[in-house]
Each structure stands twice: as C-alpha cells, then as structure tokens.
Amino acid sequence: MKFSKDFLFGAASASYQVEGAWNEDGKGVSNWDVFSKIDGKTYQETNGDVAVDHYHRYKEDIALMAEMGLESYRFSISWTRIYPNGDGELNQKGLDFYNNVINECLKYNIIPFVTLYHWDLPQELEINGGWTNERTLKAFQQYADTCFKAFGDRVKHWITFNETVIFSRHGYIFGAHPPGILNDFKNYYQVLHNVFLTHAKVVLNFKDSGYQGDIGITHVFSPAFPADDKESSKKAAEHANMFDTFLYYDPILKGTYPEYVLNQLKEKGYAFELSQEDQEILLKAAPLNDFIGINYYQPMRVIANNSNTSREITRESSTGGAGAVSYDGVYQTVKVPDHSYTKWGWEISPEALLDGMHLLKNEYGNIPIYITENGLGDEDPIVEGEIKDAARIDYIEKHLKFVKKGISEGLNIKGYFAWSVIDLLSWLNGYKKQYGFIYVDHKDHLNRKKKDSFYWYQEVIATRGENL
C-alpha cells in the first residue's frame, strides 16, 4: 500500500527554536528571550538569540527541504515580529519576513502549514499577566486576524496554538517555562480555559470572515494505559486520560468540558470561570474545526500513586520521561521492563499511537488528524564526518508503518510532520539532543549537513511509503 497523493509528508520547526535574529528588524522581546537568560533555566545557559539562524538562512534551509522532497513545512510565526508589544503598532518588516518564507516554500511547491503560537509570547503581555489577562486574549485575536489577512491568500492550513498543556502546566505548576510559577493550580486551569476560548473565537472569526482554508489546534497526545492489571491502575489510567487528554480535546471538539474533571476541580477549589456565554462560544466553534493536530512522542503507562511521593521539579524531570509522579499527585508513570525507551526515558511505542488514534475516533468521530510532531531526540553519532542517525530512521519508520495501518483501518489521517526538519534549540535542553534531518554544526559557522535520515525520508516521500 502507498500513501495517497493527498497525504502530506512534512517536517516541522518553531520560530524561537530556529530563527535567531531576536532583536532585528523591529522584532519585540518575547517571554523566552527573557526567561532563557535566567541562570539555571536552560542547559548550558543556551538561548534563542541566534538559534540556528534560520532568519538569515531560510532560503538555504527551504532549498534543502525541497531537495528532500518535503511536501509541507510546518513553521510558527513569532508574534513579536508582527506586533512587537503584542498589540498596538504593526511591524511591516515582520510581515515581509514571513511573506518571503511563504513565497520561498511555494516556489518549490512546499505547502506552508502555519502555527500562530508556539510558546513565544510578547514579554509586554507576559508582564501584564500573560494568558490570565483579557488583554492577551484580545491581542491574540487581533494578531491572528492580521496573519489571516496578510498571508491567507497563500496559506491554507492554520494551527492556532501548539501544546497548551506544556506552556500552561510548565508555566504555572512546574515553573520550568515562562512565567516560571510553581503550583498555581487555580491559574493553570484558568489559563487552559482562556486559551481554548480564544481558539474558539479565532475559529469563529476565521469562518465568519470567509477566509479560505483549514483551521485547527495542535495538542500533545500521550494516551494513558494501565501498567498492570490492578483495578487501581485502571482507575489511574482513566484519571490520566481525563486530565491529560479529554480535558484538552473535549472543549475543542465537543465544546464542553468532561464532567469528571469539572467535579474534581470544584472539590479541590480549582474551578475556573466558565460563563454561559463562554459555553455557547465553545459549542458554536467545536464543529467548525477542520482538523486536530496531534504531537505524539510517547504513551503513559500508569499506576496509582499510593505513596506520599510528590513530584520532584527539576529541568530534566520537566522534560517528560517515564518514572514520575503526575502533576496532580494522583498517578505515577512507570517504565515497563520489556519496552523500548529513548535516552531521555521516553517510551518508543508506535502501537500506542495507533491505539490512541482509535480512542480519538471513538470519542470525537472521524475528524481529520494531522500528526503535527513525531520524532526522536538523540545524540546523533558522527562517523568520519557523516551523521549516522540510524536510530531516527528506525523510529520514524516504525511510526509511519502504524500510520499506514491506521489509514487502512479507517482512520482519517491526513499528514505526518516529523519533528524536526533541522536540528534546533530544544527549549530547556539547548542543543544536548538532536531531532532533525539536517545537522547544524555549531563549531563551524552553523553549516548545514544532510544526515542519513535526510536521504531515507527523501526516498519514503518519493515512493509514497510503498516500501514501509
């Protein structure tokens, strides 16, 4: 079986992780420009001031994407390049840059797949309360509409937010992302709702304004499974799926929140403000989502947390490897002895991706799914100057086989975006691990080099995955 011609083979990046040029051409300061420079927040004090200099080298990078045969490039727009302070004055040079990126993609028939928000919030909005402040919500709607107007004649695929669970939980509970707050559960849940409501308003505006194309959102996808046959583990998995999957997918695709979650939040005093008007907006927008994006790296194998153990917050632990207590203390993830894991303790399980997508179909119907991120973070071996990333090839190949299987089983999977197109700044972990098809030599002027996986993916795309 080959993948159909309308299935998109792509790869992804994010503005802060690749662009650099953090203060050039009128760009404003983002929360990550500030947060990454706080001592101890990132590995070896790395930051995105230069990153991999995609801002100046986008033509070279897109030419490499074209050589690989990439059909779609998923990238994010830096809000502070468009509105340096989040709202107020528009920066024409920022619009020019993304027009150039989009046009360069189209020159090679690469479909631009644009994410509006991949965590880099204007610092001006962050210091005024970030996603807890109504100003940010309104500013995002203005920014989104500006992008639709400026780029919508050529961009037909839009993602509003990337991984709300990460920037909200790490920002308000783990303290590992901006604004760096610990254990503020009340604001964590309020931020989730504020973001989902903002997404709904942007979707409604997109449709009401007659913009052409598809719009959706991208969530982390880490379905939970009981690690053993104990009843307590089964209940732990149900709880984990409620708080780590359905809490995120229900308001987007159903327009409601899971009753189980709302009841628990009420009991604990964490209930967020949910007006009748909010509920109506969520319900109205839900059926208008054209797709759901899922970022899948690993499942969760869980047991009940029956001890008094609480989660230890470190930079390493906040990157998500198995073996930690959940953020709410209810369950614990565990490593299963005979399963495979990455060097960072993430389980490698393409089977769980397939099982999880069937779970989504059962819960939300046959909504189109884009796998907007999937890939292997590794320390790639370099042998005689060549990057021999066989582990990455093996990882992606296994997952694509199960994507193909899912399509044959009736899942509506529309595309696959490997994370990442090029080695990039990994937020907290700097350049400690690599994800890309294209190597960046930080010891030699950021020169690009094609990895073994580059040529492998090139063949997969050319043959429509026939040999997988």
PDB file of N, CA and C in Angstrom, residues 266-359:
ATOM      1  N   LYS A 266     -13.922  21.403  41.201  1.00  0.00           N
ATOM      2  CA  LYS A 266     -14.807  22.047  42.180  1.00  0.00           C
ATOM      3  C   LYS A 266     -14.481  21.578  43.598  1.00  0.00           C
ATOM      4  N   GLU A 267     -14.297  20.273  43.744  1.00  0.00           N
ATOM      5  CA  GLU A 267     -13.959  19.701  45.059  1.00  0.00           C
ATOM      6  C   GLU A 267     -12.662  20.271  45.606  1.00  0.00           C
ATOM      7  N   LYS A 268     -11.687  20.491  44.717  1.00  0.00           N
ATOM      8  CA  LYS A 268     -10.363  20.931  45.156  1.00  0.00           C
ATOM      9  C   LYS A 268     -10.229  22.454  45.225  1.00  0.00           C
ATOM     10  N   GLY A 269     -11.279  23.169  44.816  1.00  0.00           N
ATOM     11  CA  GLY A 269     -11.222  24.622  44.842  1.00  0.00           C
ATOM     12  C   GLY A 269     -10.469  25.231  43.668  1.00  0.00           C
ATOM     13  N   TYR A 270     -10.370  24.473  42.566  1.00  0.00           N
ATOM     14  CA  TYR A 270      -9.642  24.944  41.392  1.00  0.00           C
ATOM     15  C   TYR A 270     -10.562  25.312  40.230  1.00  0.00           C
ATOM     16  N   ALA A 271     -11.860  25.368  40.464  1.00  0.00           N
ATOM     17  CA  ALA A 271     -12.790  25.620  39.360  1.00  0.00           C
ATOM     18  C   ALA A 271     -12.474  26.963  38.692  1.00  0.00           C
ATOM     19  N   PHE A 272     -12.505  26.957  37.363  1.00  0.00           N
ATOM     20  CA  PHE A 272     -12.225  28.183  36.611  1.00  0.00           C
ATOM     21  C   PHE A 272     -13.537  28.873  36.240  1.00  0.00           C
ATOM     22  N   GLU A 273     -13.431  30.124  35.839  1.00  0.00           N
ATOM     23  CA  GLU A 273     -14.623  30.894  35.458  1.00  0.00           C
ATOM     24  C   GLU A 273     -15.123  30.413  34.104  1.00  0.00           C
ATOM     25  N   LEU A 274     -16.352  29.931  34.072  1.00  0.00           N
ATOM     26  CA  LEU A 274     -16.944  29.398  32.840  1.00  0.00           C
ATOM     27  C   LEU A 274     -18.367  29.945  32.732  1.00  0.00           C
ATOM     28  N   SER A 275     -18.507  31.037  32.007  1.00  0.00           N
ATOM     29  CA  SER A 275     -19.816  31.680  31.900  1.00  0.00           C
ATOM     30  C   SER A 275     -20.693  30.970  30.873  1.00  0.00           C
ATOM     31  N   GLN A 276     -21.954  31.293  30.886  1.00  0.00           N
ATOM     32  CA  GLN A 276     -22.881  30.752  29.890  1.00  0.00           C
ATOM     33  C   GLN A 276     -22.459  31.175  28.479  1.00  0.00           C
ATOM     34  N   GLU A 277     -21.998  32.408  28.373  1.00  0.00           N
ATOM     35  CA  GLU A 277     -21.537  32.910  27.066  1.00  0.00           C
ATOM     36  C   GLU A 277     -20.324  32.117  26.583  1.00  0.00           C
ATOM     37  N   ASP A 278     -19.390  31.831  27.515  1.00  0.00           N
ATOM     38  CA  ASP A 278     -18.215  31.027  27.161  1.00  0.00           C
ATOM     39  C   ASP A 278     -18.640  29.672  26.613  1.00  0.00           C
ATOM     40  N   GLN A 279     -19.576  29.046  27.312  1.00  0.00           N
ATOM     41  CA  GLN A 279     -20.038  27.718  26.898  1.00  0.00           C
ATOM     42  C   GLN A 279     -20.649  27.763  25.497  1.00  0.00           C
ATOM     43  N   GLU A 280     -21.402  28.805  25.227  1.00  0.00           N
ATOM     44  CA  GLU A 280     -22.043  28.931  23.907  1.00  0.00           C
ATOM     45  C   GLU A 280     -21.000  29.122  22.802  1.00  0.00           C
ATOM     46  N   ILE A 281     -19.964  29.898  23.098  1.00  0.00           N
ATOM     47  CA  ILE A 281     -18.909  30.127  22.108  1.00  0.00           C
ATOM     48  C   ILE A 281     -18.170  28.824  21.804  1.00  0.00           C
ATOM     49  N   LEU A 282     -17.828  28.073  22.860  1.00  0.00           N
ATOM     50  CA  LEU A 282     -17.140  26.788  22.667  1.00  0.00           C
ATOM     51  C   LEU A 282     -17.997  25.826  21.846  1.00  0.00           C
ATOM     52  N   LEU A 283     -19.285  25.772  22.167  1.00  0.00           N
ATOM     53  CA  LEU A 283     -20.196  24.866  21.450  1.00  0.00           C
ATOM     54  C   LEU A 283     -20.355  25.268  19.986  1.00  0.00           C
ATOM     55  N   LYS A 284     -20.404  26.556  19.748  1.00  0.00           N
ATOM     56  CA  LYS A 284     -20.588  27.042  18.379  1.00  0.00           C
ATOM     57  C   LYS A 284     -19.355  26.757  17.523  1.00  0.00           C
ATOM     58  N   ALA A 285     -18.174  26.883  18.124  1.00  0.00           N
ATOM     59  CA  ALA A 285     -16.935  26.721  17.360  1.00  0.00           C
ATOM     60  C   ALA A 285     -16.557  25.261  17.144  1.00  0.00           C
ATOM     61  N   ALA A 286     -16.960  24.387  18.066  1.00  0.00           N
ATOM     62  CA  ALA A 286     -16.485  22.991  18.048  1.00  0.00           C
ATOM     63  C   ALA A 286     -16.628  22.302  16.684  1.00  0.00           C
ATOM     64  N   PRO A 287     -17.816  22.347  16.051  1.00  0.00           N
ATOM     65  CA  PRO A 287     -17.944  21.626  14.773  1.00  0.00           C
ATOM     66  C   PRO A 287     -17.230  22.308  13.606  1.00  0.00           C
ATOM     67  N   LEU A 288     -16.695  23.508  13.829  1.00  0.00           N
ATOM     68  CA  LEU A 288     -16.044  24.253  12.745  1.00  0.00           C
ATOM     69  C   LEU A 288     -14.549  23.968  12.633  1.00  0.00           C
ATOM     70  N   ASN A 289     -13.990  23.218  13.602  1.00  0.00           N
ATOM     71  CA  ASN A 289     -12.586  22.828  13.485  1.00  0.00           C
ATOM     72  C   ASN A 289     -12.434  21.884  12.296  1.00  0.00           C
ATOM     73  N   ASP A 290     -11.493  22.186  11.419  1.00  0.00           N
ATOM     74  CA  ASP A 290     -11.317  21.382  10.213  1.00  0.00           C
ATOM     75  C   ASP A 290     -10.443  20.156  10.446  1.00  0.00           C
ATOM     76  N   PHE A 291      -9.642  20.191  11.518  1.00  0.00           N
ATOM     77  CA  PHE A 291      -8.763  19.057  11.827  1.00  0.00           C
ATOM     78  C   PHE A 291      -8.300  19.183  13.267  1.00  0.00           C
ATOM     79  N   ILE A 292      -7.699  18.126  13.759  1.00  0.00           N
ATOM     80  CA  ILE A 292      -6.995  18.176  15.037  1.00  0.00           C
ATOM     81  C   ILE A 292      -5.554  17.773  14.767  1.00  0.00           C
ATOM     82  N   GLY A 293      -4.619  18.537  15.322  1.00  0.00           N
ATOM     83  CA  GLY A 293      -3.213  18.181  15.211  1.00  0.00           C
ATOM     84  C   GLY A 293      -2.769  17.461  16.470  1.00  0.00           C
ATOM     85  N   ILE A 294      -2.005  16.386  16.319  1.00  0.00           N
ATOM     86  CA  ILE A 294      -1.514  15.666  17.493  1.00  0.00           C
ATOM     87  C   ILE A 294       0.013  15.569  17.439  1.00  0.00           C
ATOM     88  N   ASN A 295       0.637  15.908  18.560  1.00  0.00           N
ATOM     89  CA  ASN A 295       2.079  15.772  18.716  1.00  0.00           C
ATOM     90  C   ASN A 295       2.323  14.541  19.579  1.00  0.00           C
ATOM     91  N   TYR A 296       2.760  13.472  18.948  1.00  0.00           N
ATOM     92  CA  TYR A 296       2.916  12.205  19.660  1.00  0.00           C
ATOM     93  C   TYR A 296       4.380  11.798  19.736  1.00  0.00           C
ATOM     94  N   TYR A 297       4.824  11.560  20.962  1.00  0.00           N
ATOM     95  CA  TYR A 297       6.164  11.021  21.190  1.00  0.00           C
ATOM     96  C   TYR A 297       6.124   9.725  21.997  1.00  0.00           C
ATOM     97  N   GLN A 298       5.212   9.663  22.959  1.00  0.00           N
ATOM     98  CA  GLN A 298       5.181   8.510  23.853  1.00  0.00           C
ATOM     99  C   GLN A 298       3.813   8.389  24.519  1.00  0.00           C
ATOM    100  N   PRO A 299       3.447   7.164  24.921  1.00  0.00           N
ATOM    101  CA  PRO A 299       2.256   6.990  25.748  1.00  0.00           C
ATOM    102  C   PRO A 299       2.633   7.124  27.224  1.00  0.00           C
ATOM    103  N   MET A 300       1.661   6.977  28.097  1.00  0.00           N
ATOM    104  CA  MET A 300       1.928   6.886  29.534  1.00  0.00           C
ATOM    105  C   MET A 300       1.479   5.507  30.018  1.00  0.00           C
ATOM    106  N   ARG A 301       2.335   4.814  30.736  1.00  0.00           N
ATOM    107  CA  ARG A 301       1.975   3.572  31.434  1.00  0.00           C
ATOM    108  C   ARG A 301       1.861   3.950  32.898  1.00  0.00           C
ATOM    109  N   VAL A 302       0.693   3.787  33.470  1.00  0.00           N
ATOM    110  CA  VAL A 302       0.461   4.395  34.777  1.00  0.00           C
ATOM    111  C   VAL A 302      -0.010   3.391  35.826  1.00  0.00           C
ATOM    112  N   ILE A 303       0.325   3.739  37.071  1.00  0.00           N
ATOM    113  CA  ILE A 303      -0.203   3.070  38.259  1.00  0.00           C
ATOM    114  C   ILE A 303      -0.684   4.162  39.198  1.00  0.00           C
ATOM    115  N   ALA A 304      -1.478   3.773  40.190  1.00  0.00           N
ATOM    116  CA  ALA A 304      -1.921   4.751  41.185  1.00  0.00           C
ATOM    117  C   ALA A 304      -0.735   5.177  42.035  1.00  0.00           C
ATOM    118  N   ASN A 305      -0.714   6.437  42.407  1.00  0.00           N
ATOM    119  CA  ASN A 305       0.319   6.925  43.325  1.00  0.00           C
ATOM    120  C   ASN A 305      -0.194   6.750  44.748  1.00  0.00           C
ATOM    121  N   ASN A 306       0.135   5.612  45.342  1.00  0.00           N
ATOM    122  CA  ASN A 306      -0.380   5.298  46.678  1.00  0.00           C
ATOM    123  C   ASN A 306       0.555   5.734  47.795  1.00  0.00           C
ATOM    124  N   SER A 307       1.679   6.301  47.421  1.00  0.00           N
ATOM    125  CA  SER A 307       2.631   6.761  48.434  1.00  0.00           C
ATOM    126  C   SER A 307       2.409   8.237  48.705  1.00  0.00           C
ATOM    127  N   ASN A 308       3.242   8.781  49.553  1.00  0.00           N
ATOM    128  CA  ASN A 308       3.198  10.225  49.802  1.00  0.00           C
ATOM    129  C   ASN A 308       4.172  10.965  48.895  1.00  0.00           C
ATOM    130  N   THR A 309       4.666  10.244  47.887  1.00  0.00           N
ATOM    131  CA  THR A 309       5.647  10.838  46.978  1.00  0.00           C
ATOM    132  C   THR A 309       5.026  11.994  46.201  1.00  0.00           C
ATOM    133  N   SER A 310       5.735  13.098  46.137  1.00  0.00           N
ATOM    134  CA  SER A 310       5.301  14.218  45.296  1.00  0.00           C
ATOM    135  C   SER A 310       6.296  14.367  44.166  1.00  0.00           C
ATOM    136  N   ARG A 311       5.919  15.114  43.177  1.00  0.00           N
ATOM    137  CA  ARG A 311       6.790  15.255  42.006  1.00  0.00           C
ATOM    138  C   ARG A 311       7.969  16.151  42.326  1.00  0.00           C
ATOM    139  N   GLU A 312       9.155  15.669  41.999  1.00  0.00           N
ATOM    140  CA  GLU A 312      10.357  16.483  42.134  1.00  0.00           C
ATOM    141  C   GLU A 312      10.492  17.333  40.868  1.00  0.00           C
ATOM    142  N   ILE A 313      10.636  18.630  41.041  1.00  0.00           N
ATOM    143  CA  ILE A 313      10.713  19.532  39.899  1.00  0.00           C
ATOM    144  C   ILE A 313      12.176  19.864  39.606  1.00  0.00           C
ATOM    145  N   THR A 314      12.677  19.335  38.498  1.00  0.00           N
ATOM    146  CA  THR A 314      13.999  19.705  38.001  1.00  0.00           C
ATOM    147  C   THR A 314      13.863  19.971  36.505  1.00  0.00           C
ATOM    148  N   ARG A 315      14.910  20.559  35.909  1.00  0.00           N
ATOM    149  CA  ARG A 315      14.857  20.797  34.465  1.00  0.00           C
ATOM    150  C   ARG A 315      14.722  19.484  33.713  1.00  0.00           C
ATOM    151  N   GLU A 316      15.468  18.462  34.139  1.00  0.00           N
ATOM    152  CA  GLU A 316      15.411  17.173  33.454  1.00  0.00           C
ATOM    153  C   GLU A 316      14.045  16.514  33.631  1.00  0.00           C
ATOM    154  N   SER A 317      13.512  16.538  34.871  1.00  0.00           N
ATOM    155  CA  SER A 317      12.231  15.846  35.109  1.00  0.00           C
ATOM    156  C   SER A 317      11.085  16.512  34.370  1.00  0.00           C
ATOM    157  N   SER A 318      11.195  17.812  34.114  1.00  0.00           N
ATOM    158  CA  SER A 318      10.100  18.513  33.442  1.00  0.00           C
ATOM    159  C   SER A 318      10.063  18.232  31.947  1.00  0.00           C
ATOM    160  N   THR A 319      11.058  17.468  31.423  1.00  0.00           N
ATOM    161  CA  THR A 319      11.032  17.133  30.003  1.00  0.00           C
ATOM    162  C   THR A 319      10.305  15.826  29.720  1.00  0.00           C
ATOM    163  N   GLY A 320       9.723  15.188  30.741  1.00  0.00           N
ATOM    164  CA  GLY A 320       8.675  14.207  30.470  1.00  0.00           C
ATOM    165  C   GLY A 320       9.011  12.745  30.375  1.00  0.00           C
ATOM    166  N   GLY A 321      10.167  12.310  30.866  1.00  0.00           N
ATOM    167  CA  GLY A 321      10.466  10.883  30.815  1.00  0.00           C
ATOM    168  C   GLY A 321       9.598  10.083  31.775  1.00  0.00           C
ATOM    169  N   ALA A 322       9.457   8.769  31.499  1.00  0.00           N
ATOM    170  CA  ALA A 322       8.658   7.903  32.357  1.00  0.00           C
ATOM    171  C   ALA A 322       9.320   7.764  33.724  1.00  0.00           C
ATOM    172  N   GLY A 323       8.481   7.527  34.750  1.00  0.00           N
ATOM    173  CA  GLY A 323       9.007   7.294  36.086  1.00  0.00           C
ATOM    174  C   GLY A 323       8.766   8.438  37.045  1.00  0.00           C
ATOM    175  N   ALA A 324       7.764   9.281  36.772  1.00  0.00           N
ATOM    176  CA  ALA A 324       7.499  10.437  37.630  1.00  0.00           C
ATOM    177  C   ALA A 324       6.064  10.409  38.146  1.00  0.00           C
ATOM    178  N   VAL A 325       5.858  11.074  39.266  1.00  0.00           N
ATOM    179  CA  VAL A 325       4.515  11.280  39.797  1.00  0.00           C
ATOM    180  C   VAL A 325       3.832  12.363  38.976  1.00  0.00           C
ATOM    181  N   SER A 326       2.539  12.196  38.734  1.00  0.00           N
ATOM    182  CA  SER A 326       1.802  13.170  37.929  1.00  0.00           C
ATOM    183  C   SER A 326       1.743  14.524  38.616  1.00  0.00           C
ATOM    184  N   TYR A 327       1.460  15.550  37.823  1.00  0.00           N
ATOM    185  CA  TYR A 327       1.447  16.918  38.354  1.00  0.00           C
ATOM    186  C   TYR A 327       0.431  17.091  39.473  1.00  0.00           C
ATOM    187  N   ASP A 328      -0.649  16.280  39.459  1.00  0.00           N
ATOM    188  CA  ASP A 328      -1.672  16.406  40.497  1.00  0.00           C
ATOM    189  C   ASP A 328      -1.528  15.351  41.592  1.00  0.00           C
ATOM    190  N   GLY A 329      -0.477  14.520  41.491  1.00  0.00           N
ATOM    191  CA  GLY A 329      -0.194  13.537  42.531  1.00  0.00           C
ATOM    192  C   GLY A 329      -1.055  12.294  42.535  1.00  0.00           C
ATOM    193  N   VAL A 330      -1.945  12.132  41.545  1.00  0.00           N
ATOM    194  CA  VAL A 330      -2.908  11.030  41.562  1.00  0.00           C
ATOM    195  C   VAL A 330      -2.302   9.735  41.007  1.00  0.00           C
ATOM    196  N   TYR A 331      -1.472   9.837  40.009  1.00  0.00           N
ATOM    197  CA  TYR A 331      -0.918   8.642  39.387  1.00  0.00           C
ATOM    198  C   TYR A 331       0.587   8.793  39.172  1.00  0.00           C
ATOM    199  N   GLN A 332       1.199   7.704  38.762  1.00  0.00           N
ATOM    200  CA  GLN A 332       2.621   7.677  38.532  1.00  0.00           C
ATOM    201  C   GLN A 332       2.878   6.986  37.201  1.00  0.00           C
ATOM    202  N   THR A 333       3.785   7.530  36.399  1.00  0.00           N
ATOM    203  CA  THR A 333       4.179   6.822  35.180  1.00  0.00           C
ATOM    204  C   THR A 333       5.338   5.894  35.515  1.00  0.00           C
ATOM    205  N   VAL A 334       5.365   4.747  34.842  1.00  0.00           N
ATOM    206  CA  VAL A 334       6.418   3.769  35.129  1.00  0.00           C
ATOM    207  C   VAL A 334       7.013   3.256  33.828  1.00  0.00           C
ATOM    208  N   LYS A 335       8.238   2.780  33.924  1.00  0.00           N
ATOM    209  CA  LYS A 335       8.864   2.093  32.800  1.00  0.00           C
ATOM    210  C   LYS A 335       8.478   0.620  32.839  1.00  0.00           C
ATOM    211  N   VAL A 336       8.124   0.094  31.691  1.00  0.00           N
ATOM    212  CA  VAL A 336       7.780  -1.330  31.582  1.00  0.00           C
ATOM    213  C   VAL A 336       9.041  -2.070  31.125  1.00  0.00           C
ATOM    214  N   PRO A 337       9.461  -3.110  31.866  1.00  0.00           N
ATOM    215  CA  PRO A 337      10.776  -3.715  31.634  1.00  0.00           C
ATOM    216  C   PRO A 337      11.090  -4.117  30.192  1.00  0.00           C
ATOM    217  N   ASP A 338      10.141  -4.691  29.474  1.00  0.00           N
ATOM    218  CA  ASP A 338      10.478  -5.193  28.136  1.00  0.00           C
ATOM    219  C   ASP A 338      10.165  -4.206  27.014  1.00  0.00           C
ATOM    220  N   HIS A 339       9.851  -2.943  27.352  1.00  0.00           N
ATOM    221  CA  HIS A 339       9.567  -1.941  26.333  1.00  0.00           C
ATOM    222  C   HIS A 339      10.826  -1.139  26.003  1.00  0.00           C
ATOM    223  N   SER A 340      10.811  -0.497  24.838  1.00  0.00           N
ATOM    224  CA  SER A 340      11.964   0.290  24.382  1.00  0.00           C
ATOM    225  C   SER A 340      11.816   1.752  24.802  1.00  0.00           C
ATOM    226  N   TYR A 341      12.959   2.393  25.100  1.00  0.00           N
ATOM    227  CA  TYR A 341      12.955   3.782  25.545  1.00  0.00           C
ATOM    228  C   TYR A 341      14.088   4.559  24.880  1.00  0.00           C
ATOM    229  N   THR A 342      13.880   5.856  24.737  1.00  0.00           N
ATOM    230  CA  THR A 342      14.942   6.724  24.246  1.00  0.00           C
ATOM    231  C   THR A 342      15.925   7.000  25.380  1.00  0.00           C
ATOM    232  N   LYS A 343      17.007   7.693  25.052  1.00  0.00           N
ATOM    233  CA  LYS A 343      17.996   8.051  26.079  1.00  0.00           C
ATOM    234  C   LYS A 343      17.410   8.984  27.135  1.00  0.00           C
ATOM    235  N   TRP A 344      16.295   9.602  26.811  1.00  0.00           N
ATOM    236  CA  TRP A 344      15.641  10.518  27.752  1.00  0.00           C
ATOM    237  C   TRP A 344      14.456   9.852  28.479  1.00  0.00           C
ATOM    238  N   GLY A 345      14.350   8.536  28.350  1.00  0.00           N
ATOM    239  CA  GLY A 345      13.323   7.803  29.093  1.00  0.00           C
ATOM    240  C   GLY A 345      11.934   7.912  28.507  1.00  0.00           C
ATOM    241  N   TRP A 346      11.831   8.261  27.223  1.00  0.00           N
ATOM    242  CA  TRP A 346      10.527   8.302  26.554  1.00  0.00           C
ATOM    243  C   TRP A 346      10.286   6.958  25.875  1.00  0.00           C
ATOM    244  N   GLU A 347       9.142   6.370  26.136  1.00  0.00           N
ATOM    245  CA  GLU A 347       8.850   5.067  25.545  1.00  0.00           C
ATOM    246  C   GLU A 347       8.655   5.173  24.034  1.00  0.00           C
ATOM    247  N   ILE A 348       9.215   4.221  23.309  1.00  0.00           N
ATOM    248  CA  ILE A 348       9.027   4.160  21.854  1.00  0.00           C
ATOM    249  C   ILE A 348       7.912   3.151  21.581  1.00  0.00           C
ATOM    250  N   SER A 349       6.729   3.653  21.222  1.00  0.00           N
ATOM    251  CA  SER A 349       5.574   2.765  21.048  1.00  0.00           C
ATOM    252  C   SER A 349       4.662   3.254  19.928  1.00  0.00           C
ATOM    253  N   PRO A 350       4.955   2.880  18.688  1.00  0.00           N
ATOM    254  CA  PRO A 350       4.042   3.229  17.589  1.00  0.00           C
ATOM    255  C   PRO A 350       2.683   2.545  17.740  1.00  0.00           C
ATOM    256  N   GLU A 351       2.658   1.388  18.426  1.00  0.00           N
ATOM    257  CA  GLU A 351       1.386   0.691  18.668  1.00  0.00           C
ATOM    258  C   GLU A 351       0.441   1.565  19.493  1.00  0.00           C
ATOM    259  N   ALA A 352       0.993   2.261  20.481  1.00  0.00           N
ATOM    260  CA  ALA A 352       0.165   3.116  21.339  1.00  0.00           C
ATOM    261  C   ALA A 352      -0.365   4.319  20.563  1.00  0.00           C
ATOM    262  N   LEU A 353       0.402   4.792  19.581  1.00  0.00           N
ATOM    263  CA  LEU A 353      -0.111   5.864  18.710  1.00  0.00           C
ATOM    264  C   LEU A 353      -1.360   5.389  17.988  1.00  0.00           C
ATOM    265  N   LEU A 354      -1.302   4.191  17.425  1.00  0.00           N
ATOM    266  CA  LEU A 354      -2.454   3.649  16.703  1.00  0.00           C
ATOM    267  C   LEU A 354      -3.645   3.440  17.633  1.00  0.00           C
ATOM    268  N   ASP A 355      -3.403   2.828  18.785  1.00  0.00           N
ATOM    269  CA  ASP A 355      -4.490   2.613  19.757  1.00  0.00           C
ATOM    270  C   ASP A 355      -5.095   3.949  20.185  1.00  0.00           C
ATOM    271  N   GLY A 356      -4.224   4.924  20.382  1.00  0.00           N
ATOM    272  CA  GLY A 356      -4.693   6.239  20.821  1.00  0.00           C
ATOM    273  C   GLY A 356      -5.533   6.942  19.766  1.00  0.00           C
ATOM    274  N   MET A 357      -5.141   6.821  18.503  1.00  0.00           N
ATOM    275  CA  MET A 357      -5.926   7.460  17.437  1.00  0.00           C
ATOM    276  C   MET A 357      -7.306   6.804  17.299  1.00  0.00           C
ATOM    277  N   HIS A 358      -7.375   5.501  17.535  1.00  0.00           N
ATOM    278  CA  HIS A 358      -8.690   4.850  17.556  1.00  0.00           C
ATOM    279  C   HIS A 358      -9.527   5.376  18.728  1.00  0.00           C
ATOM    280  N   LEU A 359      -8.885   5.636  19.847  1.00  0.00           N
ATOM    281  CA  LEU A 359      -9.574   6.237  21.000  1.00  0.00           C
ATOM    282  C   LEU A 359     -10.147   7.596  20.617  1.00  0.00           C
TER     283      LEU A 359
END
